[in-house]
GROMACS .gro file of N, CA and C in nm:
model
  285
    1MET      N    1  -8.510   4.536  -2.157
    1MET     CA    2  -8.450   4.491  -2.264
    1MET      C    3  -8.421   4.571  -2.379
    2ARG      N    4  -8.281   4.580  -2.455
    2ARG     CA    5  -8.251   4.643  -2.535
    2ARG      C    6  -8.268   4.547  -2.682
    3GLN      N    7  -8.322   4.614  -2.778
    3GLN     CA    8  -8.352   4.552  -2.910
    3GLN      C    9  -8.278   4.615  -3.023
    4THR      N   10  -8.195   4.571  -3.092
    4THR     CA   11  -8.158   4.641  -3.233
    4THR      C   12  -8.193   4.586  -3.355
    5CYS      N   13  -8.233   4.647  -3.454
    5CYS     CA   14  -8.258   4.608  -3.569
    5CYS      C   15  -8.153   4.670  -3.688
    6PRO      N   16  -8.110   4.568  -3.731
    6PRO     CA   17  -8.016   4.617  -3.846
    6PRO      C   18  -8.110   4.643  -3.961
    7ILE      N   19  -8.075   4.740  -4.009
    7ILE     CA   20  -8.152   4.812  -4.141
    7ILE      C   21  -8.070   4.798  -4.260
    8ARG      N   22  -7.961   4.765  -4.265
    8ARG     CA   23  -7.850   4.718  -4.373
    8ARG      C   24  -7.758   4.611  -4.324
    9PRO      N   25  -7.727   4.546  -4.433
    9PRO     CA   26  -7.615   4.443  -4.399
    9PRO      C   27  -7.504   4.498  -4.307
   10GLU      N   28  -7.431   4.571  -4.385
   10GLU     CA   29  -7.337   4.628  -4.300
   10GLU      C   30  -7.328   4.676  -4.184
   11SER      N   31  -7.438   4.699  -4.126
   11SER     CA   32  -7.463   4.752  -3.993
   11SER      C   33  -7.508   4.639  -3.904
   12ARG      N   34  -7.508   4.518  -3.966
   12ARG     CA   35  -7.598   4.416  -3.872
   12ARG      C   36  -7.469   4.386  -3.757
   13GLY      N   37  -7.533   4.394  -3.643
   13GLY     CA   38  -7.451   4.389  -3.499
   13GLY      C   39  -7.392   4.550  -3.473
   14SER      N   40  -7.413   4.623  -3.518
   14SER     CA   41  -7.366   4.750  -3.472
   14SER      C   42  -7.474   4.861  -3.453
   15ASP      N   43  -7.427   4.958  -3.396
   15ASP     CA   44  -7.526   5.066  -3.369
   15ASP      C   45  -7.511   5.180  -3.482
   16ALA      N   46  -7.471   5.153  -3.578
   16ALA     CA   47  -7.390   5.251  -3.696
   16ALA      C   48  -7.546   5.318  -3.731
   17ALA      N   49  -7.505   5.457  -3.741
   17ALA     CA   50  -7.656   5.542  -3.798
   17ALA      C   51  -7.662   5.504  -3.952
   18PRO      N   52  -7.771   5.485  -3.984
   18PRO     CA   53  -7.783   5.493  -4.138
   18PRO      C   54  -7.756   5.608  -4.217
   19ALA      N   55  -7.723   5.563  -4.323
   19ALA     CA   56  -7.685   5.665  -4.422
   19ALA      C   57  -7.837   5.704  -4.493
   20PRO      N   58  -7.842   5.842  -4.544
   20PRO     CA   59  -7.933   5.882  -4.616
   20PRO      C   60  -8.021   5.785  -4.713
   21ALA      N   61  -7.957   5.737  -4.782
   21ALA     CA   62  -7.998   5.636  -4.860
   21ALA      C   63  -8.083   5.530  -4.790
   22TYR      N   64  -8.077   5.506  -4.652
   22TYR     CA   65  -8.165   5.441  -4.596
   22TYR      C   66  -8.295   5.478  -4.509
   23ASP      N   67  -8.290   5.618  -4.538
   23ASP     CA   68  -8.399   5.689  -4.474
   23ASP      C   69  -8.525   5.602  -4.471
   24LEU      N   70  -8.590   5.548  -4.598
   24LEU     CA   71  -8.700   5.484  -4.632
   24LEU      C   72  -8.694   5.351  -4.507
   25TYR      N   73  -8.598   5.277  -4.476
   25TYR     CA   74  -8.610   5.162  -4.396
   25TYR      C   75  -8.613   5.214  -4.256
   26TRP      N   76  -8.543   5.353  -4.226
   26TRP     CA   77  -8.551   5.378  -4.073
   26TRP      C   78  -8.666   5.441  -4.048
   27ALA      N   79  -8.755   5.475  -4.150
   27ALA     CA   80  -8.893   5.518  -4.143
   27ALA      C   81  -8.973   5.380  -4.111
   28ARG      N   82  -8.968   5.279  -4.172
   28ARG     CA   83  -9.032   5.195  -4.145
   28ARG      C   84  -9.019   5.119  -4.026
   29ILE      N   85  -8.870   5.100  -3.959
   29ILE     CA   86  -8.839   5.054  -3.854
   29ILE      C   87  -8.921   5.178  -3.728
   30ALA      N   88  -8.935   5.280  -3.759
   30ALA     CA   89  -8.996   5.365  -3.640
   30ALA      C   90  -9.128   5.329  -3.643
   31ARG      N   91  -9.195   5.315  -3.759
   31ARG     CA   92  -9.336   5.274  -3.747
   31ARG      C   93  -9.371   5.165  -3.712
   32GLU      N   94  -9.294   5.033  -3.719
   32GLU     CA   95  -9.323   4.921  -3.646
   32GLU      C   96  -9.290   4.913  -3.500
   33LEU      N   97  -9.204   4.996  -3.454
   33LEU     CA   98  -9.182   5.027  -3.324
   33LEU      C   99  -9.300   5.058  -3.256
   34ALA      N  100  -9.394   5.164  -3.320
   34ALA     CA  101  -9.475   5.249  -3.277
   34ALA      C  102  -9.607   5.138  -3.298
   35LEU      N  103  -9.600   5.072  -3.396
   35LEU     CA  104  -9.709   4.949  -3.389
   35LEU      C  105  -9.718   4.825  -3.269
   36ARG      N  106  -9.584   4.796  -3.257
   36ARG     CA  107  -9.547   4.678  -3.166
   36ARG      C  108  -9.533   4.736  -3.021
   37TYR      N  109  -9.532   4.858  -2.996
   37TYR     CA  110  -9.537   4.893  -2.859
   37TYR      C  111  -9.636   5.008  -2.854
   38PRO      N  112  -9.763   4.959  -2.853
   38PRO     CA  113  -9.841   5.084  -2.839
   38PRO      C  114  -9.889   5.167  -2.732
   39ASP      N  115  -9.814   5.105  -2.633
   39ASP     CA  116  -9.864   5.190  -2.512
   39ASP      C  117  -9.727   5.240  -2.460
   40CYS      N  118  -9.613   5.241  -2.521
   40CYS     CA  119  -9.489   5.286  -2.472
   40CYS      C  120  -9.428   5.409  -2.532
   41ALA      N  121  -9.361   5.474  -2.435
   41ALA     CA  122  -9.302   5.622  -2.530
   41ALA      C  123  -9.184   5.550  -2.614
   42ILE      N  124  -9.145   5.621  -2.712
   42ILE     CA  125  -9.026   5.593  -2.818
   42ILE      C  126  -8.936   5.663  -2.792
   43GLN      N  127  -8.812   5.637  -2.765
   43GLN     CA  128  -8.676   5.746  -2.777
   43GLN      C  129  -8.631   5.703  -2.903
   44VAL      N  130  -8.590   5.837  -2.956
   44VAL     CA  131  -8.535   5.796  -3.100
   44VAL      C  132  -8.368   5.804  -3.066
   45TRP      N  133  -8.334   5.722  -3.079
   45TRP     CA  134  -8.168   5.689  -3.069
   45TRP      C  135  -8.114   5.722  -2.920
   46ASN      N  136  -7.999   5.691  -2.898
   46ASN     CA  137  -7.911   5.694  -2.764
   46ASN      C  138  -7.766   5.754  -2.773
   47GLU      N  139  -7.758   5.876  -2.721
   47GLU     CA  140  -7.642   5.942  -2.717
   47GLU      C  141  -7.537   5.925  -2.866
   48PRO      N  142  -7.620   6.000  -2.969
   48PRO     CA  143  -7.562   5.982  -3.082
   48PRO      C  144  -7.438   6.053  -3.102
   49ASN      N  145  -7.384   6.138  -3.001
   49ASN     CA  146  -7.274   6.179  -3.011
   49ASN      C  147  -7.150   6.122  -2.980
   50ILE      N  148  -7.172   5.990  -2.928
   50ILE     CA  149  -7.043   5.922  -2.895
   50ILE      C  150  -7.074   5.803  -2.975
   51LEU      N  151  -6.923   5.703  -2.972
   51LEU     CA  152  -6.944   5.560  -3.019
   51LEU      C  153  -6.975   5.502  -2.891
   52PRO      N  154  -7.021   5.371  -2.904
   52PRO     CA  155  -7.063   5.304  -3.010
   52PRO      C  156  -7.200   5.347  -3.059
   53PHE      N  157  -7.244   5.428  -3.041
   53PHE     CA  158  -7.414   5.485  -3.066
   53PHE      C  159  -7.414   5.549  -3.172
   54GLY      N  160  -7.301   5.559  -3.277
   54GLY     CA  161  -7.328   5.600  -3.372
   54GLY      C  162  -7.225   5.756  -3.409
   55SER      N  163  -7.198   5.812  -3.326
   55SER     CA  164  -7.132   5.937  -3.341
   55SER      C  165  -7.175   6.018  -3.473
   56ILE      N  166  -7.280   6.061  -3.503
   56ILE     CA  167  -7.341   6.120  -3.603
   56ILE      C  168  -7.324   6.267  -3.558
   57THR      N  169  -7.355   6.374  -3.674
   57THR     CA  170  -7.374   6.480  -3.661
   57THR      C  171  -7.505   6.538  -3.612
   58PRO      N  172  -7.503   6.654  -3.560
   58PRO     CA  173  -7.624   6.684  -3.498
   58PRO      C  174  -7.715   6.718  -3.612
   59GLU      N  175  -7.668   6.767  -3.719
   59GLU     CA  176  -7.758   6.782  -3.858
   59GLU      C  177  -7.803   6.636  -3.898
   60ARG      N  178  -7.746   6.559  -3.880
   60ARG     CA  179  -7.790   6.419  -3.927
   60ARG      C  180  -7.909   6.324  -3.829
   61TYR      N  181  -7.841   6.377  -3.695
   61TYR     CA  182  -7.946   6.344  -3.598
   61TYR      C  183  -8.074   6.392  -3.630
   62GLY      N  184  -8.072   6.547  -3.651
   62GLY     CA  185  -8.225   6.601  -3.667
   62GLY      C  186  -8.282   6.559  -3.786
   63GLN      N  187  -8.237   6.504  -3.890
   63GLN     CA  188  -8.281   6.474  -4.002
   63GLN      C  189  -8.343   6.352  -3.958
   64MET      N  190  -8.281   6.230  -3.893
   64MET     CA  191  -8.343   6.112  -3.837
   64MET      C  192  -8.450   6.149  -3.763
   65LEU      N  193  -8.429   6.209  -3.657
   65LEU     CA  194  -8.554   6.240  -3.580
   65LEU      C  195  -8.689   6.286  -3.645
   66LYS      N  196  -8.661   6.367  -3.744
   66LYS     CA  197  -8.767   6.418  -3.829
   66LYS      C  198  -8.851   6.287  -3.880
   67ILE      N  199  -8.778   6.206  -3.930
   67ILE     CA  200  -8.811   6.083  -4.048
   67ILE      C  201  -8.880   5.997  -3.907
   68ALA      N  202  -8.838   5.977  -3.808
   68ALA     CA  203  -8.876   5.899  -3.727
   68ALA      C  204  -9.031   5.942  -3.667
   69CYS      N  205  -9.022   6.097  -3.615
   69CYS     CA  206  -9.144   6.152  -3.574
   69CYS      C  207  -9.260   6.126  -3.679
   70ASP      N  208  -9.228   6.146  -3.790
   70ASP     CA  209  -9.315   6.167  -3.883
   70ASP      C  210  -9.387   6.034  -3.907
   71ALA      N  211  -9.287   5.943  -3.928
   71ALA     CA  212  -9.322   5.796  -3.926
   71ALA      C  213  -9.416   5.745  -3.812
   72ILE      N  214  -9.361   5.781  -3.696
   72ILE     CA  215  -9.426   5.742  -3.575
   72ILE      C  216  -9.571   5.790  -3.570
   73ARG      N  217  -9.583   5.939  -3.596
   73ARG     CA  218  -9.707   6.004  -3.605
   73ARG      C  219  -9.789   5.947  -3.689
   74SER      N  220  -9.745   5.896  -3.809
   74SER     CA  221  -9.871   5.824  -3.914
   74SER      C  222  -9.918   5.697  -3.880
   75VAL      N  223  -9.891   5.643  -3.732
   75VAL     CA  224  -9.976   5.533  -3.717
   75VAL      C  225 -10.027   5.541  -3.567
   76ARG      N  226  -9.935   5.647  -3.481
   76ARG     CA  227  -9.963   5.666  -3.339
   76ARG      C  228  -9.974   5.835  -3.309
   77PRO      N  229 -10.068   5.917  -3.363
   77PRO     CA  230 -10.057   6.031  -3.375
   77PRO      C  231 -10.049   6.080  -3.221
   78ASP      N  232 -10.083   6.023  -3.102
   78ASP     CA  233 -10.083   6.077  -2.975
   78ASP      C  234  -9.957   5.995  -2.909
   79ALA      N  235  -9.863   5.945  -2.984
   79ALA     CA  236  -9.732   5.894  -2.920
   79ALA      C  237  -9.651   5.972  -2.861
   80THR      N  238  -9.608   5.961  -2.744
   80THR     CA  239  -9.477   6.026  -2.690
   80THR      C  240  -9.355   5.991  -2.765
   81ILE      N  241  -9.278   6.097  -2.795
   81ILE     CA  242  -9.150   6.059  -2.874
   81ILE      C  243  -9.046   6.146  -2.780
   82VAL      N  244  -8.915   6.081  -2.737
   82VAL     CA  245  -8.848   6.147  -2.681
   82VAL      C  246  -8.714   6.147  -2.789
   83SER      N  247  -8.669   6.266  -2.746
   83SER     CA  248  -8.532   6.302  -2.827
   83SER      C  249  -8.420   6.207  -2.757
   84ALA      N  250  -8.289   6.192  -2.817
   84ALA     CA  251  -8.202   6.110  -2.761
   84ALA      C  252  -8.128   6.207  -2.653
   85GLY      N  253  -8.082   6.123  -2.561
   85GLY     CA  254  -8.026   6.196  -2.456
   85GLY      C  255  -7.871   6.205  -2.509
   86ILE      N  256  -7.823   6.315  -2.486
   86ILE     CA  257  -7.683   6.341  -2.532
   86ILE      C  258  -7.557   6.317  -2.386
   87SER      N  259  -7.458   6.261  -2.448
   87SER     CA  260  -7.353   6.211  -2.340
   87SER      C  261  -7.290   6.341  -2.295
   88PRO      N  262  -7.261   6.354  -2.170
   88PRO     CA  263  -7.146   6.462  -2.122
   88PRO      C  264  -7.028   6.407  -2.180
   89GLN      N  265  -7.015   6.316  -2.246
   89GLN     CA  266  -6.863   6.290  -2.301
   89GLN      C  267  -6.817   6.387  -2.373
   90LYS      N  268  -6.720   6.429  -2.408
   90LYS     CA  269  -6.672   6.519  -2.533
   90LYS      C  270  -6.738   6.409  -2.651
   91GLY      N  271  -6.795   6.476  -2.735
   91GLY     CA  272  -6.861   6.388  -2.831
   91GLY      C  273  -6.762   6.438  -2.954
   92ARG      N  274  -6.793   6.377  -3.078
   92ARG     CA  275  -6.741   6.424  -3.189
   92ARG      C  276  -6.838   6.453  -3.316
   93ASP      N  277  -6.794   6.514  -3.418
   93ASP     CA  278  -6.871   6.555  -3.532
   93ASP      C  279  -6.967   6.684  -3.513
   94GLY      N  280  -6.912   6.763  -3.427
   94GLY     CA  281  -6.999   6.875  -3.422
   94GLY      C  282  -7.097   6.898  -3.286
   95TRP      N  283  -7.082   6.795  -3.216
   95TRP     CA  284  -7.150   6.835  -3.092
   95TRP      C  285  -7.116   6.892  -2.982
   0.00000   0.00000   0.00000
């Protein structure tokens, strides 16, 4: 089952990547997921290079991955963290 968590009002109902101003919220969501699913691996994002999954730059995805990994490791040091799968479709924003 797929669950989405809006982290800012304007993203409700979408998979928009959070702006850097919302990084603390992004970290909080990653921590909460790690606590809620203690026996599960956590994948950080899905196909960030295409719409509708965000179409963010590789640099921004790298920042978001680092933030999420640090947050997850703060509560589950042994967690399995999986980076996003990249779509074979031609992406945007530098992918």
